[in-house]
Coordinates of C-alpha atoms in Angstrom, one line a residue:
Chain A
M1 CA 7.5 23.2 46.2
L2 CA 10.2 20.7 45.3
D3 CA 9.1 18.4 48.1
A4 CA 5.6 18.5 46.8
V5 CA 6.7 17.6 43.3
L6 CA 8.9 14.7 44.5
T7 CA 6.1 13.5 46.7
G8 CA 3.8 13.5 43.7
V9 CA 6.2 11.7 41.5
N10 CA 7.0 9.0 44.1
L11 CA 3.4 8.4 44.8
F12 CA 2.7 8.1 41.1
V13 CA 5.3 5.4 40.8
A14 CA 4.0 3.7 43.9
V15 CA 0.4 3.7 42.6
V16 CA 1.5 2.2 39.2
C17 CA 3.5 -0.6 40.9
A18 CA 0.6 -1.2 43.4
G19 CA -1.9 -1.4 40.6
A20 CA 0.1 -4.0 38.7
G21 CA 0.9 -5.9 41.9
I22 CA -2.7 -6.0 43.1
G23 CA -3.8 -7.3 39.7
K24 CA -1.3 -10.1 39.9
A25 CA -2.1 -10.8 43.6
V26 CA -5.9 -11.1 42.8
N27 CA -5.0 -13.6 39.9
A28 CA -2.7 -15.5 42.3
R29 CA -5.7 -16.3 44.5
S30 CA -7.3 -18.5 41.9
R31 CA -4.2 -19.5 39.9
P32 CA -1.7 -20.8 42.4
G33 CA 1.9 -21.0 41.4
L34 CA 5.0 -19.6 42.9
P35 CA 6.1 -17.4 39.9
L36 CA 2.8 -15.5 39.9
K37 CA 3.0 -14.9 43.7
I38 CA 6.6 -13.7 43.4
T39 CA 5.7 -11.4 40.6
A40 CA 2.9 -9.9 42.6
S41 CA 5.2 -9.6 45.6
V42 CA 8.0 -7.8 43.8
L43 CA 5.6 -5.2 42.5
L44 CA 4.0 -4.6 45.9
F45 CA 7.5 -4.3 47.5
A46 CA 8.4 -1.8 44.8
S47 CA 5.3 0.1 45.6
A48 CA 6.2 0.3 49.3
V49 CA 9.6 1.6 48.4
Y50 CA 8.2 4.6 46.5
L51 CA 5.5 5.2 49.0
L52 CA 8.0 5.4 51.9
S53 CA 10.4 7.5 49.8
A54 CA 7.8 10.2 49.1
P55 CA 9.0 13.1 51.2
A56 CA 5.7 13.8 52.9
V57 CA 5.3 10.1 53.9
Y58 CA 9.0 9.8 54.8
R59 CA 8.7 12.8 57.2
A60 CA 5.4 11.6 58.6
V61 CA 6.8 8.1 59.4
G62 CA 9.9 9.7 61.0
E63 CA 7.7 12.0 63.2
A64 CA 5.4 9.1 64.2
V65 CA 8.2 7.1 65.7
S66 CA 10.5 10.0 66.7
W67 CA 13.2 8.7 64.4
P68 CA 13.5 11.3 61.6
N69 CA 15.2 9.0 59.0
V70 CA 13.8 5.6 60.1
A71 CA 12.0 5.2 56.7
S72 CA 15.4 4.9 55.0
L73 CA 15.9 1.4 56.5
P74 CA 12.8 -0.3 55.1
V75 CA 13.3 1.6 51.8
S76 CA 16.9 0.1 51.4
V77 CA 15.9 -3.3 52.7
F78 CA 12.9 -3.4 50.3
I79 CA 15.0 -2.4 47.4
L80 CA 17.3 -5.3 48.1
L81 CA 14.4 -7.7 48.6
C82 CA 13.0 -6.5 45.2
M83 CA 16.3 -7.5 43.6
G84 CA 16.1 -10.8 45.5
H85 CA 12.6 -11.4 44.1
A86 CA 13.8 -10.5 40.5
H87 CA 16.7 -12.9 40.9
L88 CA 14.4 -15.7 42.1
L89 CA 12.0 -15.1 39.3
T90 CA 14.7 -15.5 36.7
M91 CA 15.6 -18.8 38.3
L92 CA 11.9 -19.9 38.3
W93 CA 11.4 -18.7 34.7
H94 CA 14.4 -20.4 33.2
P95 CA 12.9 -23.1 31.0
R96 CA 15.9 -25.3 31.1
R97 CA 17.5 -24.7 34.5
R98 CA 14.4 -24.8 36.8
T99 CA 14.6 -28.4 37.9
A100 CA 14.0 -28.9 41.6
D101 CA 17.6 -29.7 42.4
A102 CA 19.0 -26.7 40.4
L103 CA 16.5 -24.4 42.1
R104 CA 17.4 -25.8 45.6
R105 CA 21.1 -25.3 44.9
S106 CA 20.6 -21.7 43.6
I107 CA 18.5 -20.7 46.5
A108 CA 20.9 -22.3 49.0
T109 CA 23.7 -20.3 47.3
W110 CA 22.0 -16.9 47.1
A111 CA 19.5 -16.7 50.0
P112 CA 22.2 -16.5 52.7
M113 CA 23.8 -13.6 50.8
Y114 CA 20.5 -11.6 50.9
A115 CA 19.8 -12.6 54.5
V116 CA 23.2 -11.6 55.7
A117 CA 23.1 -8.3 53.9
V118 CA 19.7 -7.5 55.3
A119 CA 20.7 -8.4 58.9
A120 CA 23.9 -6.4 58.6
M121 CA 22.0 -3.4 57.3
V122 CA 19.5 -3.5 60.2
I123 CA 22.4 -3.8 62.7
L124 CA 24.3 -0.9 61.2
F125 CA 21.3 1.3 60.9
V126 CA 20.2 0.7 64.5
A127 CA 23.8 1.3 65.6
A128 CA 23.8 4.7 63.8
G129 CA 20.8 5.7 66.0
P130 CA 18.0 8.3 65.4
I131 CA 20.0 10.9 63.5
G132 CA 18.3 13.9 62.1
P133 CA 17.0 16.1 60.6
A134 CA 14.9 14.1 58.1
R135 CA 16.5 13.9 54.6
P136 CA 14.1 12.1 52.3
L137 CA 15.8 10.9 49.1
T138 CA 19.2 12.3 50.3
F139 CA 19.8 10.3 53.5
A140 CA 22.8 8.5 52.1
V141 CA 24.8 11.6 51.0
A142 CA 23.6 13.8 53.9
F143 CA 25.0 11.4 56.6
A144 CA 27.7 9.4 54.7
H145 CA 30.3 11.1 56.9
L146 CA 29.1 9.0 59.8
P147 CA 30.9 5.6 59.9
W148 CA 27.8 3.5 60.6
V149 CA 25.8 5.1 57.8
L150 CA 28.7 4.7 55.4
A151 CA 29.0 1.1 56.3
F152 CA 25.2 0.6 55.9
E153 CA 25.2 2.1 52.4
L154 CA 28.3 0.1 51.3
V155 CA 26.7 -3.2 52.5
F156 CA 23.5 -2.2 50.7
L157 CA 25.1 -1.2 47.4
T158 CA 27.5 -4.2 47.3
A159 CA 24.7 -6.7 47.9
L160 CA 22.5 -4.9 45.3
V161 CA 25.1 -4.9 42.6
V162 CA 25.9 -8.6 43.2
G163 CA 22.2 -9.3 42.9
I164 CA 21.8 -7.2 39.7
I165 CA 24.8 -8.9 38.0
A166 CA 23.6 -12.4 38.9
T167 CA 20.1 -11.6 37.6
V168 CA 21.2 -10.0 34.4
R169 CA 23.5 -13.0 33.7
Q170 CA 20.4 -15.3 34.0
C171 CA 18.8 -13.3 31.2
R172 CA 21.7 -13.0 28.7
G173 CA 22.8 -15.2 25.9
P174 CA 20.9 -17.8 23.8
D175 CA 20.3 -19.9 26.9
G176 CA 19.0 -16.9 28.9
V177 CA 15.6 -16.6 30.3
I178 CA 14.5 -14.0 27.7
A179 CA 15.4 -16.2 24.8
L180 CA 11.9 -17.3 24.0
P181 CA 11.6 -17.6 20.2
E182 CA 8.2 -19.4 20.4
R183 CA 6.6 -16.4 22.2
P184 CA 7.9 -13.1 20.8
D185 CA 5.3 -11.2 22.8
L186 CA 6.4 -12.6 26.1
A187 CA 10.1 -12.3 25.1
H188 CA 9.5 -8.5 24.7
S189 CA 8.0 -8.3 28.2
L190 CA 11.0 -10.2 29.6
K191 CA 13.4 -7.9 27.8
L192 CA 11.7 -5.0 29.4
F193 CA 12.0 -6.7 32.8
A194 CA 15.7 -7.4 32.2
A195 CA 16.3 -3.8 31.1
A196 CA 14.6 -2.6 34.3
V197 CA 17.0 -4.6 36.4
A198 CA 20.0 -3.3 34.4
L199 CA 18.8 0.3 35.0
D200 CA 19.4 -0.3 38.7
L201 CA 23.1 -0.5 37.9
A202 CA 22.9 3.2 37.0
Y203 CA 21.2 3.7 40.4
V204 CA 24.0 1.8 42.2
A205 CA 26.8 3.6 40.2
G206 CA 25.4 7.1 40.8
T207 CA 24.6 6.5 44.5
A208 CA 28.0 4.8 45.2
I209 CA 30.0 7.7 43.7
A210 CA 27.9 10.3 45.6
V211 CA 28.1 8.4 48.9
I212 CA 31.9 7.8 48.7
A213 CA 32.5 11.5 47.9
A214 CA 30.1 12.7 50.6
S215 CA 31.9 10.5 53.1
R216 CA 34.9 12.8 52.5
E217 CA 32.7 15.9 52.9
D218 CA 32.8 16.4 49.1
H219 CA 29.2 17.1 48.1
R220 CA 29.9 18.0 44.4
F221 CA 28.5 14.6 43.4
D222 CA 25.3 14.8 45.4
V223 CA 23.4 15.5 42.2
L224 CA 24.4 12.0 41.0
A225 CA 22.4 10.5 43.9
A226 CA 19.4 12.5 42.8
A227 CA 19.9 11.3 39.2
A228 CA 20.3 7.8 40.4
W229 CA 16.9 7.9 42.1
V230 CA 15.4 9.0 38.7
F231 CA 16.9 5.9 37.2
A232 CA 15.5 3.8 40.0
G233 CA 12.0 5.2 39.4
G234 CA 12.4 4.6 35.7
S235 CA 13.4 1.0 36.5
A236 CA 10.2 0.5 38.6
L237 CA 8.0 1.9 35.9
V238 CA 9.6 -0.2 33.1
A239 CA 9.4 -3.4 35.2
S240 CA 5.8 -2.7 36.1
Y241 CA 4.9 -2.1 32.4
G242 CA 6.9 -5.2 31.3
L243 CA 5.2 -7.5 33.8
A244 CA 1.7 -6.1 33.3
K245 CA 1.8 -5.7 29.5
P246 CA 0.8 -9.2 28.5
A247 CA -2.2 -9.1 30.9
L248 CA -3.3 -5.7 29.6
A249 CA -2.9 -6.8 26.0
A250 CA -5.0 -9.9 26.8
R251 CA -7.8 -7.7 28.2
A252 CA -7.7 -5.4 25.2
A253 CA -7.9 -8.5 22.9
D254 CA -10.8 -9.8 24.9
R255 CA -12.7 -6.5 24.4
R256 CA -11.9 -6.3 20.8
D257 CA -13.0 -9.9 20.1
H258 CA -16.2 -9.3 22.2
Q259 CA -17.1 -6.3 20.0
A260 CA -16.3 -8.4 16.9
L261 CA -18.7 -11.2 18.1
I262 CA -21.7 -8.9 18.5
P263 CA -22.9 -9.2 14.9
L264 CA -22.8 -13.0 15.2
W265 CA -24.8 -12.8 18.4
E266 CA -27.4 -10.6 16.6
A267 CA -27.5 -13.2 13.8
V268 CA -28.3 -16.1 16.1
A269 CA -30.3 -14.3 18.8
L270 CA -33.8 -15.6 19.2
P271 CA -36.7 -13.2 19.6
G272 CA -37.1 -11.9 23.1
Q273 CA -33.7 -13.2 24.3
A274 CA -31.8 -10.9 26.6
D275 CA -28.5 -9.7 25.3
P276 CA -25.3 -11.2 26.9
L277 CA -23.0 -9.1 29.1
P278 CA -21.5 -6.1 27.3
P279 CA -17.7 -5.8 26.7
S280 CA -15.9 -5.1 30.0
W281 CA -12.5 -3.9 31.2
L282 CA -12.6 -5.3 34.7
N283 CA -14.2 -8.7 33.7
S284 CA -13.1 -8.8 30.1
Q285 CA -12.4 -12.6 29.9
F286 CA -15.6 -13.5 31.8
A287 CA -17.7 -11.2 29.5
L288 CA -16.1 -12.6 26.4
T289 CA -16.6 -16.2 27.5
H290 CA -20.2 -15.4 28.4
I291 CA -21.0 -14.1 24.9
V292 CA -19.2 -17.1 23.3
I293 CA -21.3 -19.5 25.4
R294 CA -24.5 -17.7 24.5
I295 CA -23.6 -17.9 20.8
L296 CA -22.7 -21.5 21.0
D297 CA -26.0 -22.3 22.9
N298 CA -28.0 -20.6 20.2
I299 CA -26.1 -22.3 17.4
R300 CA -26.8 -25.6 19.1
L301 CA -30.5 -24.7 19.2
L302 CA -30.6 -23.6 15.6
R303 CA -28.8 -26.7 14.4
P304 CA -28.0 -24.8 11.2
W305 CA -28.4 -26.8 8.0
T306 CA -25.2 -27.3 6.2
H307 CA -24.9 -29.5 3.2
H308 CA -23.2 -29.8 -0.1
A309 CA -25.6 -27.3 -1.8
I310 CA -24.5 -24.5 0.6
H311 CA -20.9 -25.5 0.1
D312 CA -21.2 -25.4 -3.7
L313 CA -23.2 -22.1 -3.6
V314 CA -20.6 -20.5 -1.4
K315 CA -17.7 -21.5 -3.6
A316 CA -19.6 -20.4 -6.7
E317 CA -20.6 -17.0 -5.3
Y318 CA -17.1 -16.5 -3.9
R319 CA -15.7 -17.1 -7.4
M320 CA -18.2 -14.7 -9.0
I321 CA -17.8 -11.9 -6.5
T322 CA -14.0 -12.0 -5.9
E323 CA -13.1 -13.5 -9.3
T324 CA -10.7 -15.9 -7.5
T325 CA -11.0 -19.4 -6.2
A326 CA -11.3 -19.9 -2.5
D327 CA -8.1 -21.5 -1.3
D328 CA -8.4 -20.8 2.4
L329 CA -10.4 -23.8 3.7
E330 CA -11.0 -22.1 7.1
H331 CA -12.4 -19.0 5.5
L332 CA -14.6 -21.2 3.3
R333 CA -15.9 -23.1 6.3
A334 CA -16.6 -19.9 8.1
L335 CA -18.5 -18.5 5.1
E336 CA -20.6 -21.8 5.0
T337 CA -21.4 -21.6 8.7
A338 CA -22.3 -17.9 8.4
A339 CA -24.5 -18.7 5.3
A340 CA -26.3 -21.5 7.2
L341 CA -26.9 -19.3 10.2
Q342 CA -28.2 -16.4 8.1
Y343 CA -30.4 -18.8 6.2
E344 CA -31.9 -20.1 9.4
R345 CA -32.4 -16.5 10.5
R346 CA -34.2 -15.7 7.2
L347 CA -36.4 -18.7 7.7
R348 CA -37.3 -17.7 11.3
S349 CA -38.3 -14.3 10.1
A350 CA -40.4 -15.6 7.3
P351 CA -42.0 -18.9 8.3
D352 CA -43.5 -19.5 4.9
A353 CA -40.2 -19.2 3.0
P354 CA -39.2 -22.2 1.0
R355 CA -37.2 -24.7 3.0
G356 CA -34.7 -27.3 1.8
G357 CA -35.8 -30.6 0.4
E358 CA -35.4 -34.1 1.7
A359 CA -31.9 -34.3 0.4
A360 CA -30.8 -31.7 2.9
L361 CA -28.6 -33.3 5.6
R362 CA -29.0 -31.8 9.0
R363 CA -25.5 -31.7 10.6
A364 CA -25.1 -31.1 14.3
S365 CA -23.5 -27.8 15.1
A366 CA -20.7 -29.6 17.0
E367 CA -19.2 -30.6 13.7
A368 CA -18.9 -27.0 12.6
A369 CA -16.2 -26.4 15.3
H370 CA -14.1 -29.4 16.0
G371 CA -10.8 -29.5 17.7
L372 CA -9.8 -28.0 21.0
P373 CA -12.1 -25.7 23.1
T374 CA -9.5 -22.9 22.6
D375 CA -10.1 -23.1 18.8
E376 CA -13.7 -22.1 19.1
R377 CA -13.1 -18.5 19.9
G378 CA -11.1 -18.1 16.7
Y379 CA -13.6 -20.0 14.7
L380 CA -16.5 -17.9 16.0
L381 CA -14.6 -14.7 15.2
R382 CA -14.0 -15.9 11.6
V383 CA -17.8 -16.7 11.3
A384 CA -18.6 -13.3 12.8
A385 CA -16.5 -11.6 10.2
C386 CA -18.4 -13.4 7.5
V387 CA -21.9 -12.7 8.7
D388 CA -22.4 -9.7 6.5
D389 CA -20.1 -10.8 3.8
P390 CA -21.5 -10.2 0.2
V391 CA -20.9 -13.9 -0.6
V392 CA -23.1 -15.0 2.4
T393 CA -25.8 -12.5 1.5
A394 CA -25.8 -13.7 -2.1
V395 CA -26.1 -17.4 -1.0
V396 CA -28.9 -16.7 1.4
D397 CA -30.8 -14.6 -1.2
R398 CA -30.6 -17.6 -3.6
L399 CA -31.7 -20.1 -0.9
A400 CA -34.5 -18.0 0.6
P401 CA -35.1 -14.8 -1.3
P402 CA -36.4 -11.9 0.6
P403 CA -40.3 -11.6 0.4
S404 CA -40.1 -8.8 -2.2
A405 CA -37.7 -10.7 -4.5
P406 CA -38.9 -13.1 -7.2
T407 CA -38.9 -16.8 -6.4
P408 CA -35.7 -18.4 -7.6
T409 CA -35.9 -21.2 -10.1
E410 CA -33.2 -23.2 -8.3
S411 CA -34.1 -25.1 -5.0
L412 CA -32.3 -27.4 -2.7
Chain B
M1 CA -27.5 -5.9 20.7
S2 CA -28.9 -2.9 22.5
K3 CA -26.9 0.1 21.6
R4 CA -28.1 2.3 24.5
R5 CA -25.2 4.1 26.0
R6 CA -24.7 3.4 29.7
G7 CA -23.8 6.0 32.2
F8 CA -20.6 5.7 34.3
I9 CA -22.6 4.7 37.4
Q10 CA -24.5 2.0 35.5
I11 CA -21.3 0.6 34.1
L12 CA -19.6 0.6 37.5
R13 CA -22.6 -1.1 39.2
A14 CA -22.7 -3.7 36.4
E15 CA -19.0 -4.4 36.7
L16 CA -19.1 -4.7 40.5
T17 CA -22.1 -7.1 40.3
V18 CA -20.3 -9.3 37.9
T19 CA -17.1 -9.2 40.1
W20 CA -19.1 -10.1 43.1
A21 CA -20.8 -13.0 41.3
R22 CA -17.4 -14.3 40.1
A23 CA -16.0 -13.9 43.6
S24 CA -18.8 -16.1 45.0
A25 CA -18.0 -18.8 42.4
R26 CA -14.3 -18.7 43.3
R27 CA -15.1 -18.8 47.0
L28 CA -17.1 -22.0 46.5
L29 CA -14.1 -23.5 44.7
R30 CA -11.8 -22.6 47.6
Q31 CA -14.2 -23.9 50.2
G32 CA -14.4 -27.2 48.3
R33 CA -10.6 -27.2 47.9
L34 CA -11.2 -27.6 44.2
K35 CA -8.3 -26.7 41.9
P36 CA -9.3 -26.1 38.3
H37 CA -5.8 -25.2 37.4
E38 CA -4.8 -28.9 37.9
G39 CA -7.1 -29.9 35.0
L40 CA -10.7 -31.1 34.4
Q41 CA -10.1 -34.8 35.3
T42 CA -8.6 -33.8 38.7
L43 CA -11.6 -31.5 39.3
V44 CA -14.1 -34.2 38.5
E45 CA -12.3 -36.7 40.8
A46 CA -12.2 -34.2 43.6
V47 CA -16.0 -33.5 43.3
A48 CA -16.7 -37.3 43.3
R49 CA -14.5 -37.6 46.5
M50 CA -16.4 -34.7 48.1
R51 CA -19.8 -36.3 47.3
G52 CA -18.7 -39.7 48.4
K53 CA -19.8 -41.4 45.1
P54 CA -18.7 -41.7 41.5
L55 CA -19.3 -38.8 39.2
I56 CA -20.2 -40.1 35.7
V57 CA -20.0 -37.7 32.8
R58 CA -21.6 -38.8 29.5
Y59 CA -22.5 -37.4 26.2
E60 CA -26.1 -38.2 25.1
A61 CA -28.5 -36.8 22.6
L62 CA -30.9 -34.6 24.6
L63 CA -34.0 -32.8 23.6
D64 CA -33.5 -29.4 21.8
D65 CA -34.3 -27.4 24.8
V66 CA -32.1 -29.3 27.2
S67 CA -28.3 -28.9 26.9
G68 CA -27.3 -30.7 30.1
L69 CA -28.7 -32.8 32.9
C70 CA -27.5 -33.7 36.4
I71 CA -29.0 -36.7 38.1
E72 CA -28.3 -37.3 41.8
T73 CA -28.8 -41.0 42.6
K74 CA -27.7 -42.8 45.8
T75 CA -25.0 -44.7 44.0
A76 CA -23.7 -42.1 41.6
D77 CA -24.0 -38.6 40.3
I78 CA -24.5 -38.5 36.5
I79 CA -24.0 -35.5 34.3
L80 CA -25.3 -35.7 30.8
I81 CA -24.1 -33.3 28.1
D82 CA -25.9 -32.9 24.8
T83 CA -23.8 -34.4 21.9
A84 CA -24.7 -31.3 19.8
A85 CA -22.7 -29.2 22.2
T86 CA -19.2 -28.1 21.0
P87 CA -16.2 -29.0 23.2
L88 CA -16.2 -25.5 24.8
L89 CA -20.0 -25.5 25.4
G90 CA -19.7 -29.0 26.8
L91 CA -17.2 -27.7 29.4
Q92 CA -19.6 -24.9 30.3
I93 CA -22.5 -27.4 30.7
L94 CA -20.3 -29.6 32.9
G95 CA -19.3 -26.6 35.1
H96 CA -23.0 -25.6 35.4
E97 CA -24.0 -29.1 36.5
V98 CA -21.1 -29.5 38.9
R99 CA -22.3 -26.3 40.6
H100 CA -25.6 -28.0 41.3
L101 CA -23.7 -30.8 43.0
L102 CA -21.8 -28.3 45.1
K103 CA -24.9 -26.5 46.3
D104 CA -24.5 -27.9 49.8
C105 CA -20.9 -27.0 50.2
G106 CA -19.9 -24.0 52.2
N107 CA -18.6 -23.3 55.7
R108 CA -20.5 -24.1 58.9
A109 CA -21.9 -20.6 59.1
Q110 CA -23.3 -20.8 55.6
R111 CA -24.9 -24.2 56.3
L112 CA -26.4 -22.9 59.5
R113 CA -27.8 -19.9 57.6
R114 CA -29.3 -22.1 55.0
R115 CA -31.0 -24.3 57.7
L116 CA -32.3 -21.1 59.4
V117 CA -33.7 -19.8 56.1
R118 CA -35.5 -23.1 55.4
L119 CA -36.9 -23.0 58.9
L120 CA -38.2 -19.5 58.5
E121 CA -39.7 -20.4 55.1
R122 CA -41.5 -23.4 56.6
C123 CA -42.9 -21.2 59.4
H124 CA -44.0 -18.6 56.7
L125 CA -41.8 -16.0 58.3
R126 CA -39.8 -15.6 55.1
T127 CA -41.0 -15.6 51.4
P128 CA -39.2 -18.4 49.6
R129 CA -37.0 -17.3 46.7
P130 CA -36.1 -19.5 43.8
T131 CA -32.6 -21.0 44.3
V132 CA -30.5 -23.3 42.3
G133 CA -32.3 -26.6 42.3
D134 CA -35.5 -25.2 43.6
D135 CA -38.8 -26.4 42.2
Q136 CA -40.0 -22.9 41.5
D137 CA -37.1 -22.2 39.1
P138 CA -38.1 -23.4 35.7
N139 CA -34.6 -23.7 34.4
H140 CA -33.4 -25.8 37.3
S141 CA -36.5 -27.9 37.9
L142 CA -36.9 -31.2 39.6
L143 CA -38.3 -33.6 37.1
S144 CA -40.7 -36.4 37.6
P145 CA -39.7 -39.9 36.5
Q146 CA -42.3 -39.7 33.7
M147 CA -40.8 -36.5 32.3
L148 CA -37.3 -37.8 32.7
A149 CA -38.0 -41.0 30.8
G150 CA -39.4 -39.0 27.9
L151 CA -36.4 -36.6 27.9
L152 CA -33.7 -39.2 27.8
P153 CA -33.4 -41.7 24.9
A154 CA -30.8 -43.8 26.8
L155 CA -29.7 -44.1 30.4
P156 CA -28.0 -46.9 32.3
D157 CA -30.7 -49.4 33.4
S158 CA -29.8 -49.0 37.1
V159 CA -30.4 -45.3 36.8
V160 CA -33.7 -45.7 35.0
L161 CA -34.8 -48.2 37.8
D162 CA -33.7 -45.8 40.4
V163 CA -35.6 -42.9 38.8
Q164 CA -38.7 -45.1 38.3
E165 CA -38.8 -46.4 41.8
R166 CA -38.3 -43.2 43.6
R167 CA -38.1 -39.6 42.8
V168 CA -34.5 -38.5 42.4
R169 CA -33.1 -35.0 42.2
V170 CA -32.5 -34.0 38.6
H171 CA -31.3 -30.6 37.4
M172 CA -31.4 -29.5 33.9
R173 CA -29.7 -26.7 32.0
A174 CA -32.4 -25.4 29.7
G175 CA -34.0 -22.3 28.5
E176 CA -32.6 -18.9 29.2
H177 CA -30.7 -18.3 32.4
E178 CA -30.3 -14.9 34.0
D179 CA -26.9 -13.4 33.1
L180 CA -25.6 -14.0 36.6
D181 CA -27.4 -17.2 37.4
A182 CA -25.2 -18.9 40.1
A183 CA -24.7 -22.1 38.1
E184 CA -24.0 -20.3 34.8
T185 CA -21.6 -18.0 36.5
F186 CA -19.8 -20.9 38.1
G187 CA -19.5 -22.6 34.7
T188 CA -18.2 -19.5 33.0
E189 CA -15.7 -18.7 35.8
L190 CA -14.5 -22.3 35.7
L191 CA -13.8 -22.0 32.0
G192 CA -11.6 -19.1 32.8
L193 CA -9.6 -21.2 35.3
L194 CA -9.1 -24.4 33.4
P195 CA -5.8 -24.8 31.6
L196 CA -7.3 -25.2 28.1
N197 CA -4.0 -24.3 26.4
A198 CA -1.3 -26.9 26.2
D199 CA 1.8 -25.9 28.2
T200 CA 4.6 -25.0 25.8
G201 CA 7.3 -25.4 28.3
S202 CA 7.3 -21.8 29.3
G203 CA 4.6 -22.4 31.9
A204 CA 6.3 -20.5 34.7
I205 CA 6.7 -17.4 32.5
I206 CA 3.2 -17.6 31.3
S207 CA 1.8 -17.9 34.8
S208 CA 3.7 -14.7 35.8
L209 CA 2.8 -12.6 32.8
E210 CA -0.3 -14.1 31.2
R211 CA -3.4 -15.8 32.3
G212 CA -2.5 -19.1 30.8
T213 CA -6.0 -20.4 31.3
G214 CA -9.4 -19.9 29.7
I215 CA -10.3 -19.2 26.1

């Protein structure tokens, strides 16, 4: 029963890490860059650790190669490699220390440490031989009385704690990697990542105490090794969440903005036009870009009329309805564009409605959204929020009254 | 927008269709060794190198219905983008037209397959299907010189001469495309890969945690 629960928990952690890692790996195919590849790799290695640690898988691997505890070797090596990845990431992330020379020096310093530790672990594990029976999650304390296994665990824990301390030091202080005042959202993710690395110290401490005691046949502290594994699992989940959080938040923002743009699409859609792609989880950015492009295409076709009369009417209606003066120029421009688009829509639906006079200036839609391409999403969202605004409705009713309303005395 | 609720199978099928279409676009970028993450200028230069002739991108006032044109002459490829297009729409149009220029790219197996398909169609053993750049597709039509002269208020003299003397391949982005039209999908996917945001100095962190590209 306990084995089944532990298998389930380990597999859950493995799936979470794998999910985040696969997402990053897919992105890395089209967005090359070492940091993203390393991020994907560390998550996939972590997933492998928890997969092999799951008791059912651990035993199955041992039976397959007739070496009951063979899975303990890759689990320990992968844990150390995960720490090496995290260490490398903090070097690559550091905005001020990641010059080519500094990176080369750091890698030349630390890579041999990890390489020697892994080599020593393999040699010691092989020297210990195929000891049994299988002890998933408790291999270290079960066989710590054997000199080769004790040496294996001490090399592993020593290299791990050195890596943890070096990585956490990269993160601390005002010059640390997580000091990112210009991006508080990313700084939060980096703090979670640093916390996950620090949690591994608890794993090392608990395991070390239990192993050293067990080497003297004292098994009172074996429960610390079990608790340490819980900390390790927590660390993996926190790291996965921290690394995946910005991407998940971006997807949620894409879907939210997509929904918000639908009223604007409905305002500019021409009769008989097919709807754009609906909001998506899997292809959120693509679907959002698609509806933005369709809206911009139609705005270009409509070439909405914007001129001083609409500007003056919007300001006047805003003052009348809200009893304040419009100070926010961006909001005012969005109201004007929404009014112009709704006016065009009213004219399309009633071809004999009064149109503007010769004084109307037809301004190209490109002028409605100037600046960087990345500004246009925000601009369209502001316009979408104004499409059904009472100010816009009042302005359009004055310019082109609905068929049932009396003809206004004022014209353009 | 249609408020009809979609079943889970419908949603899954739609998602997979979009994913497949996007994967085809990215495959084409990889085959052409094009790297959008290095910026638009680099991409345009890479396409020009691949085509063995300059790629000229210009903004011109086009007719209402036409947002972009791609003209393949012997001396240069010319992409025209309507001046009424916003910067973001202009990038989409550029990506759309670039896809027309890349239509012949692909590995040897794909080129052989295309030749085989054309042979089968010529022998009436296969029904021709509209493809990007095909005469049958109204949104990607070849244009006669007469139509072309009427569409374009201004073109370089050498191009006009070229168009008048012989029929050149011209593609246009006009009318309504299917949602997953190959050229439109390519343009939209390209928008998601271009570094439209300025790097704030935390580029390595952004690339690990965020997209860092697209809108």
